[in-house]
Amino acid sequence: MTEGPAYGPDDIVRGLSLPRRVGLLVAGLGGLAAAVTIGLLLATEPGGLPLRTRIAFLAMIGIGTAWAGFAGWALARRPLFAVDRVIAAWLAVAFSALMTVGMVTVAVMRAGPAGVLAVGGLGVALTVVASVLLARARAYRSALLARRHELERQHG
Amino acid sequence: MDRVRRDALLVVRAQLGDRRSLAELVGYWHEPVWRYVRRMLDRADLADDVSQEVWAGALKALPALKEPERFAPWLFTIARRSVMNHLRDRYRQADPLDGEPAGDDDVAAVLDQAQVIESLAGLPVCEREVLILFYLYDLTLEECAQVLAIPEGTVKSRLFRARRMLRDHMIEKGYSG
């Protein structure tokens, strides 16, 4: 039997590059942060907004949510290796912190102390969750590095 | 460095995110996986589809592989699952002769790879796959048992039966024992 596969190993590994994953993460987290912040802005608006403005806000929320959904779907279909997990967790921490600052700023300008507390609490909770994910990702990577050193030492 | 150790190191490096090690690992196993699927399915175009499905599943699950030393049986388990999904209608789980004692016989003497490959297509799926894993990919009995999800004793008895069937098949084609 001299026949062989019609595709090569490169075809299998293609699509797993680090810049592509980071790009997806940035797009997804950025979309999510934008959707949440604009949603909050819309929800806390004391006076009625003009119809066009409301439509524009809703469209932006839709676009942000769509990017977040697409990035989540695309990343879930691909393996997330240790270094990817660490990068993803760092990005999540950064975007959570950024989103918290944005939400609290909006709340300070447009809502009372209860609103500030509510969005501040939500932001802090998200940042804490992201930080826990970061700690776990770093621990996982450290364990793998130790395993790699052990294997390299054993096998020269 | 033997196969198991080489794979373990490549798996751990790939799990860390080293794309070159991942490419190397895929490069080593790309053709064996395809050939396994091809011999089980007997259609090249279907083998392409199924082996791509195997790699998609394997790469997705690779970061969670806890025992990198068991990469080969783990990979062939995924391959087998994909193949069986395509063979489900024809594949018979029943193995009425399981437990038949394994033993050395004169068949081993004539089992070189070329003859095995040539005669494989004539064997039933159960017997064909155990011969492929054991003789063509040099998996150990323990590894075959993991891939096939059966006890080692059953692997031995299935191998025993497969070699007898292969011997009969080869004698029919004019090979001498």
PDB file of C-alpha atoms in Angstrom, chain B:
ATOM      1  CA  MET B   1      15.682   7.872  23.472  1.00  0.00           C
ATOM      2  CA  ASP B   2      12.880   5.367  22.960  1.00  0.00           C
ATOM      3  CA  ARG B   3       9.469   6.131  21.532  1.00  0.00           C
ATOM      4  CA  VAL B   4       7.680   6.464  24.882  1.00  0.00           C
ATOM      5  CA  ARG B   5      10.238   8.867  26.349  1.00  0.00           C
ATOM      6  CA  ARG B   6      10.481  10.919  23.174  1.00  0.00           C
ATOM      7  CA  ASP B   7       6.697  11.265  23.037  1.00  0.00           C
ATOM      8  CA  ALA B   8       6.458  12.159  26.740  1.00  0.00           C
ATOM      9  CA  LEU B   9       8.960  14.981  26.385  1.00  0.00           C
ATOM     10  CA  LEU B  10       7.303  16.308  23.224  1.00  0.00           C
ATOM     11  CA  VAL B  11       3.873  16.136  24.853  1.00  0.00           C
ATOM     12  CA  VAL B  12       4.980  18.105  27.917  1.00  0.00           C
ATOM     13  CA  ARG B  13       6.711  20.713  25.751  1.00  0.00           C
ATOM     14  CA  ALA B  14       3.604  20.970  23.577  1.00  0.00           C
ATOM     15  CA  GLN B  15       1.392  21.281  26.659  1.00  0.00           C
ATOM     16  CA  LEU B  16       3.542  24.221  27.712  1.00  0.00           C
ATOM     17  CA  GLY B  17       2.838  25.879  24.369  1.00  0.00           C
ATOM     18  CA  ASP B  18       5.911  24.977  22.311  1.00  0.00           C
ATOM     19  CA  ARG B  19       4.533  24.827  18.763  1.00  0.00           C
ATOM     20  CA  ARG B  20       7.684  23.255  17.317  1.00  0.00           C
ATOM     21  CA  SER B  21       7.383  20.292  19.673  1.00  0.00           C
ATOM     22  CA  LEU B  22       3.717  19.999  18.815  1.00  0.00           C
ATOM     23  CA  ALA B  23       4.569  20.000  15.114  1.00  0.00           C
ATOM     24  CA  GLU B  24       7.270  17.392  15.724  1.00  0.00           C
ATOM     25  CA  LEU B  25       4.853  15.195  17.654  1.00  0.00           C
ATOM     26  CA  VAL B  26       2.212  15.466  14.947  1.00  0.00           C
ATOM     27  CA  GLY B  27       4.907  14.833  12.331  1.00  0.00           C
ATOM     28  CA  TYR B  28       5.898  11.545  13.982  1.00  0.00           C
ATOM     29  CA  TRP B  29       2.346  10.242  14.301  1.00  0.00           C
ATOM     30  CA  HIS B  30       0.620  11.756  11.291  1.00  0.00           C
ATOM     31  CA  GLU B  31       1.229   8.863   8.907  1.00  0.00           C
ATOM     32  CA  PRO B  32       0.837   6.027  11.436  1.00  0.00           C
ATOM     33  CA  VAL B  33      -2.570   7.390  12.438  1.00  0.00           C
ATOM     34  CA  TRP B  34      -3.589   7.766   8.806  1.00  0.00           C
ATOM     35  CA  ARG B  35      -2.401   4.239   7.947  1.00  0.00           C
ATOM     36  CA  TYR B  36      -4.242   2.776  10.918  1.00  0.00           C
ATOM     37  CA  VAL B  37      -7.444   4.518   9.872  1.00  0.00           C
ATOM     38  CA  ARG B  38      -6.874   3.596   6.232  1.00  0.00           C
ATOM     39  CA  ARG B  39      -6.415  -0.097   6.967  1.00  0.00           C
ATOM     40  CA  MET B  40      -9.451  -0.143   9.186  1.00  0.00           C
ATOM     41  CA  LEU B  41     -11.682   1.651   6.709  1.00  0.00           C
ATOM     42  CA  ASP B  42     -10.295   0.576   3.350  1.00  0.00           C
ATOM     43  CA  ARG B  43     -11.083   3.875   1.631  1.00  0.00           C
ATOM     44  CA  ALA B  44      -8.442   6.571   1.197  1.00  0.00           C
ATOM     45  CA  ASP B  45     -10.815   9.550   1.044  1.00  0.00           C
ATOM     46  CA  LEU B  46     -12.646   8.385   4.141  1.00  0.00           C
ATOM     47  CA  ALA B  47      -9.294   7.836   5.873  1.00  0.00           C
ATOM     48  CA  ASP B  48      -8.420  11.487   5.232  1.00  0.00           C
ATOM     49  CA  ASP B  49     -11.668  12.678   6.795  1.00  0.00           C
ATOM     50  CA  VAL B  50     -11.508  10.362   9.774  1.00  0.00           C
ATOM     51  CA  SER B  51      -7.835  10.973  10.525  1.00  0.00           C
ATOM     52  CA  GLN B  52      -8.431  14.725  10.465  1.00  0.00           C
ATOM     53  CA  GLU B  53     -11.240  14.150  12.905  1.00  0.00           C
ATOM     54  CA  VAL B  54      -8.824  12.136  15.052  1.00  0.00           C
ATOM     55  CA  TRP B  55      -6.293  14.977  15.138  1.00  0.00           C
ATOM     56  CA  ALA B  56      -8.935  17.588  15.873  1.00  0.00           C
ATOM     57  CA  GLY B  57     -10.022  15.556  18.896  1.00  0.00           C
ATOM     58  CA  ALA B  58      -6.483  14.742  19.979  1.00  0.00           C
ATOM     59  CA  LEU B  59      -5.209  18.322  19.808  1.00  0.00           C
ATOM     60  CA  LYS B  60      -8.218  19.606  21.699  1.00  0.00           C
ATOM     61  CA  ALA B  61      -7.683  17.064  24.470  1.00  0.00           C
ATOM     62  CA  LEU B  62      -3.878  17.205  24.513  1.00  0.00           C
ATOM     63  CA  PRO B  63      -3.528  19.924  27.204  1.00  0.00           C
ATOM     64  CA  ALA B  64      -5.497  17.685  29.581  1.00  0.00           C
ATOM     65  CA  LEU B  65      -3.422  14.541  28.979  1.00  0.00           C
ATOM     66  CA  LYS B  66      -2.178  13.652  32.466  1.00  0.00           C
ATOM     67  CA  GLU B  67       0.203  10.832  31.560  1.00  0.00           C
ATOM     68  CA  PRO B  68       2.357  11.940  28.624  1.00  0.00           C
ATOM     69  CA  GLU B  69       4.113   8.565  28.614  1.00  0.00           C
ATOM     70  CA  ARG B  70       0.854   7.040  27.409  1.00  0.00           C
ATOM     71  CA  PHE B  71       0.548   9.295  24.390  1.00  0.00           C
ATOM     72  CA  ALA B  72       0.566   6.521  21.762  1.00  0.00           C
ATOM     73  CA  PRO B  73      -2.191   4.366  23.290  1.00  0.00           C
ATOM     74  CA  TRP B  74      -4.154   7.525  24.082  1.00  0.00           C
ATOM     75  CA  LEU B  75      -3.880   8.704  20.473  1.00  0.00           C
ATOM     76  CA  PHE B  76      -4.852   5.324  19.066  1.00  0.00           C
ATOM     77  CA  THR B  77      -7.772   5.166  21.475  1.00  0.00           C
ATOM     78  CA  ILE B  78      -9.065   8.389  19.958  1.00  0.00           C
ATOM     79  CA  ALA B  79      -8.375   7.033  16.469  1.00  0.00           C
ATOM     80  CA  ARG B  80     -10.155   3.811  17.259  1.00  0.00           C
ATOM     81  CA  ARG B  81     -13.173   5.663  18.618  1.00  0.00           C
ATOM     82  CA  SER B  82     -13.406   7.664  15.411  1.00  0.00           C
ATOM     83  CA  VAL B  83     -13.019   4.551  13.280  1.00  0.00           C
ATOM     84  CA  MET B  84     -15.649   2.696  15.278  1.00  0.00           C
ATOM     85  CA  ASN B  85     -18.063   5.563  14.838  1.00  0.00           C
ATOM     86  CA  HIS B  86     -17.784   4.879  11.121  1.00  0.00           C
ATOM     87  CA  LEU B  87     -17.892   1.127  11.445  1.00  0.00           C
ATOM     88  CA  ARG B  88     -20.563   0.896  14.119  1.00  0.00           C
ATOM     89  CA  ASP B  89     -23.018  -0.943  11.949  1.00  0.00           C
ATOM     90  CA  ARG B  90     -20.557  -3.627  10.930  1.00  0.00           C
ATOM     91  CA  TYR B  91     -18.500  -3.885  14.044  1.00  0.00           C
ATOM     92  CA  ARG B  92     -19.358  -6.731  16.360  1.00  0.00           C
ATOM     93  CA  GLN B  93     -18.602  -6.164  20.029  1.00  0.00           C
ATOM     94  CA  ALA B  94     -19.234  -9.806  20.838  1.00  0.00           C
ATOM     95  CA  ASP B  95     -16.058 -11.761  21.201  1.00  0.00           C
ATOM     96  CA  PRO B  96     -17.185 -15.338  21.895  1.00  0.00           C
ATOM     97  CA  LEU B  97     -13.707 -16.804  21.790  1.00  0.00           C
ATOM     98  CA  ASP B  98     -12.261 -14.398  24.398  1.00  0.00           C
ATOM     99  CA  GLY B  99     -10.361 -16.338  26.987  1.00  0.00           C
ATOM    100  CA  GLU B 100      -8.881 -18.759  24.511  1.00  0.00           C
ATOM    101  CA  PRO B 101      -5.316 -19.261  25.664  1.00  0.00           C
ATOM    102  CA  ALA B 102      -2.609 -17.432  23.830  1.00  0.00           C
ATOM    103  CA  GLY B 103       0.355 -19.387  22.739  1.00  0.00           C
ATOM    104  CA  ASP B 104       3.305 -19.378  20.462  1.00  0.00           C
ATOM    105  CA  ASP B 105       2.707 -20.998  17.140  1.00  0.00           C
ATOM    106  CA  ASP B 106       4.450 -21.298  13.861  1.00  0.00           C
ATOM    107  CA  VAL B 107       2.602 -18.295  12.439  1.00  0.00           C
ATOM    108  CA  ALA B 108       4.938 -15.778  14.058  1.00  0.00           C
ATOM    109  CA  ALA B 109       7.734 -17.004  11.852  1.00  0.00           C
ATOM    110  CA  VAL B 110       5.977 -15.879   8.730  1.00  0.00           C
ATOM    111  CA  LEU B 111       4.570 -12.633  10.063  1.00  0.00           C
ATOM    112  CA  ASP B 112       6.683 -10.052   8.389  1.00  0.00           C
ATOM    113  CA  GLN B 113       5.201  -6.638   7.800  1.00  0.00           C
ATOM    114  CA  ALA B 114       4.721  -6.927   4.059  1.00  0.00           C
ATOM    115  CA  GLN B 115       2.734 -10.126   4.355  1.00  0.00           C
ATOM    116  CA  VAL B 116       0.670  -8.775   7.210  1.00  0.00           C
ATOM    117  CA  ILE B 117      -0.181  -5.608   5.302  1.00  0.00           C
ATOM    118  CA  GLU B 118      -1.132  -7.578   2.220  1.00  0.00           C
ATOM    119  CA  SER B 119      -3.378  -9.950   4.082  1.00  0.00           C
ATOM    120  CA  LEU B 120      -4.959  -7.559   6.562  1.00  0.00           C
ATOM    121  CA  ALA B 121      -7.800  -6.482   4.315  1.00  0.00           C
ATOM    122  CA  GLY B 122      -9.227  -9.996   4.353  1.00  0.00           C
ATOM    123  CA  LEU B 123      -9.628 -10.141   8.144  1.00  0.00           C
ATOM    124  CA  PRO B 124     -12.595  -9.056  10.278  1.00  0.00           C
ATOM    125  CA  VAL B 125     -12.311  -5.684  12.031  1.00  0.00           C
ATOM    126  CA  CYS B 126     -11.556  -7.058  15.523  1.00  0.00           C
ATOM    127  CA  GLU B 127      -8.700  -9.223  14.347  1.00  0.00           C
ATOM    128  CA  ARG B 128      -7.400  -6.652  11.879  1.00  0.00           C
ATOM    129  CA  GLU B 129      -7.064  -3.874  14.431  1.00  0.00           C
ATOM    130  CA  VAL B 130      -5.222  -5.948  17.022  1.00  0.00           C
ATOM    131  CA  LEU B 131      -2.713  -7.055  14.385  1.00  0.00           C
ATOM    132  CA  ILE B 132      -2.245  -3.468  13.179  1.00  0.00           C
ATOM    133  CA  LEU B 133      -1.582  -2.151  16.662  1.00  0.00           C
ATOM    134  CA  PHE B 134       0.621  -5.009  17.821  1.00  0.00           C
ATOM    135  CA  TYR B 135       2.668  -5.788  14.718  1.00  0.00           C
ATOM    136  CA  LEU B 136       2.669  -2.621  12.662  1.00  0.00           C
ATOM    137  CA  TYR B 137       2.994  -0.057  15.453  1.00  0.00           C
ATOM    138  CA  ASP B 138       4.813  -2.227  17.971  1.00  0.00           C
ATOM    139  CA  LEU B 139       2.443  -1.298  20.773  1.00  0.00           C
ATOM    140  CA  THR B 140       2.875  -3.530  23.801  1.00  0.00           C
ATOM    141  CA  LEU B 141       0.124  -5.883  24.953  1.00  0.00           C
ATOM    142  CA  GLU B 142      -0.649  -3.444  27.762  1.00  0.00           C
ATOM    143  CA  GLU B 143      -0.906  -0.541  25.317  1.00  0.00           C
ATOM    144  CA  CYS B 144      -3.105  -2.570  22.963  1.00  0.00           C
ATOM    145  CA  ALA B 145      -5.354  -3.391  25.911  1.00  0.00           C
ATOM    146  CA  GLN B 146      -5.663   0.313  26.724  1.00  0.00           C
ATOM    147  CA  VAL B 147      -6.485   1.237  23.145  1.00  0.00           C
ATOM    148  CA  LEU B 148      -9.011  -1.550  22.685  1.00  0.00           C
ATOM    149  CA  ALA B 149     -10.438  -1.164  26.195  1.00  0.00           C
ATOM    150  CA  ILE B 150     -10.174  -4.887  26.873  1.00  0.00           C
ATOM    151  CA  PRO B 151      -8.074  -6.944  29.314  1.00  0.00           C
ATOM    152  CA  GLU B 152      -4.583  -8.020  28.313  1.00  0.00           C
ATOM    153  CA  GLY B 153      -5.744 -11.634  28.299  1.00  0.00           C
ATOM    154  CA  THR B 154      -8.337 -10.778  25.703  1.00  0.00           C
ATOM    155  CA  VAL B 155      -5.705  -9.036  23.600  1.00  0.00           C
ATOM    156  CA  LYS B 156      -3.624 -12.221  23.726  1.00  0.00           C
ATOM    157  CA  SER B 157      -6.519 -14.430  22.739  1.00  0.00           C
ATOM    158  CA  ARG B 158      -7.572 -12.047  19.993  1.00  0.00           C
ATOM    159  CA  LEU B 159      -4.007 -11.972  18.693  1.00  0.00           C
ATOM    160  CA  PHE B 160      -3.882 -15.755  18.814  1.00  0.00           C
ATOM    161  CA  ARG B 161      -7.061 -16.015  16.809  1.00  0.00           C
ATOM    162  CA  ALA B 162      -6.012 -13.259  14.415  1.00  0.00           C
ATOM    163  CA  ARG B 163      -2.704 -14.929  13.676  1.00  0.00           C
ATOM    164  CA  ARG B 164      -4.465 -18.213  12.957  1.00  0.00           C
ATOM    165  CA  MET B 165      -6.870 -16.488  10.613  1.00  0.00           C
ATOM    166  CA  LEU B 166      -3.974 -14.705   8.993  1.00  0.00           C
ATOM    167  CA  ARG B 167      -2.096 -17.966   8.604  1.00  0.00           C
ATOM    168  CA  ASP B 168      -5.087 -19.591   6.941  1.00  0.00           C
ATOM    169  CA  HIS B 169      -5.488 -16.570   4.743  1.00  0.00           C
ATOM    170  CA  MET B 170      -1.830 -16.598   3.748  1.00  0.00           C
ATOM    171  CA  ILE B 171      -1.739 -20.338   3.111  1.00  0.00           C
ATOM    172  CA  GLU B 172      -4.705 -19.870   0.809  1.00  0.00           C
ATOM    173  CA  LYS B 173      -2.699 -17.267  -1.081  1.00  0.00           C
ATOM    174  CA  GLY B 174       0.234 -19.619  -1.434  1.00  0.00           C
ATOM    175  CA  TYR B 175       2.586 -18.593   1.387  1.00  0.00           C
ATOM    176  CA  SER B 176       4.191 -21.484   3.198  1.00  0.00           C
ATOM    177  CA  GLY B 177       4.341 -21.725   6.996  1.00  0.00           C
TER     178      GLY B 177
END
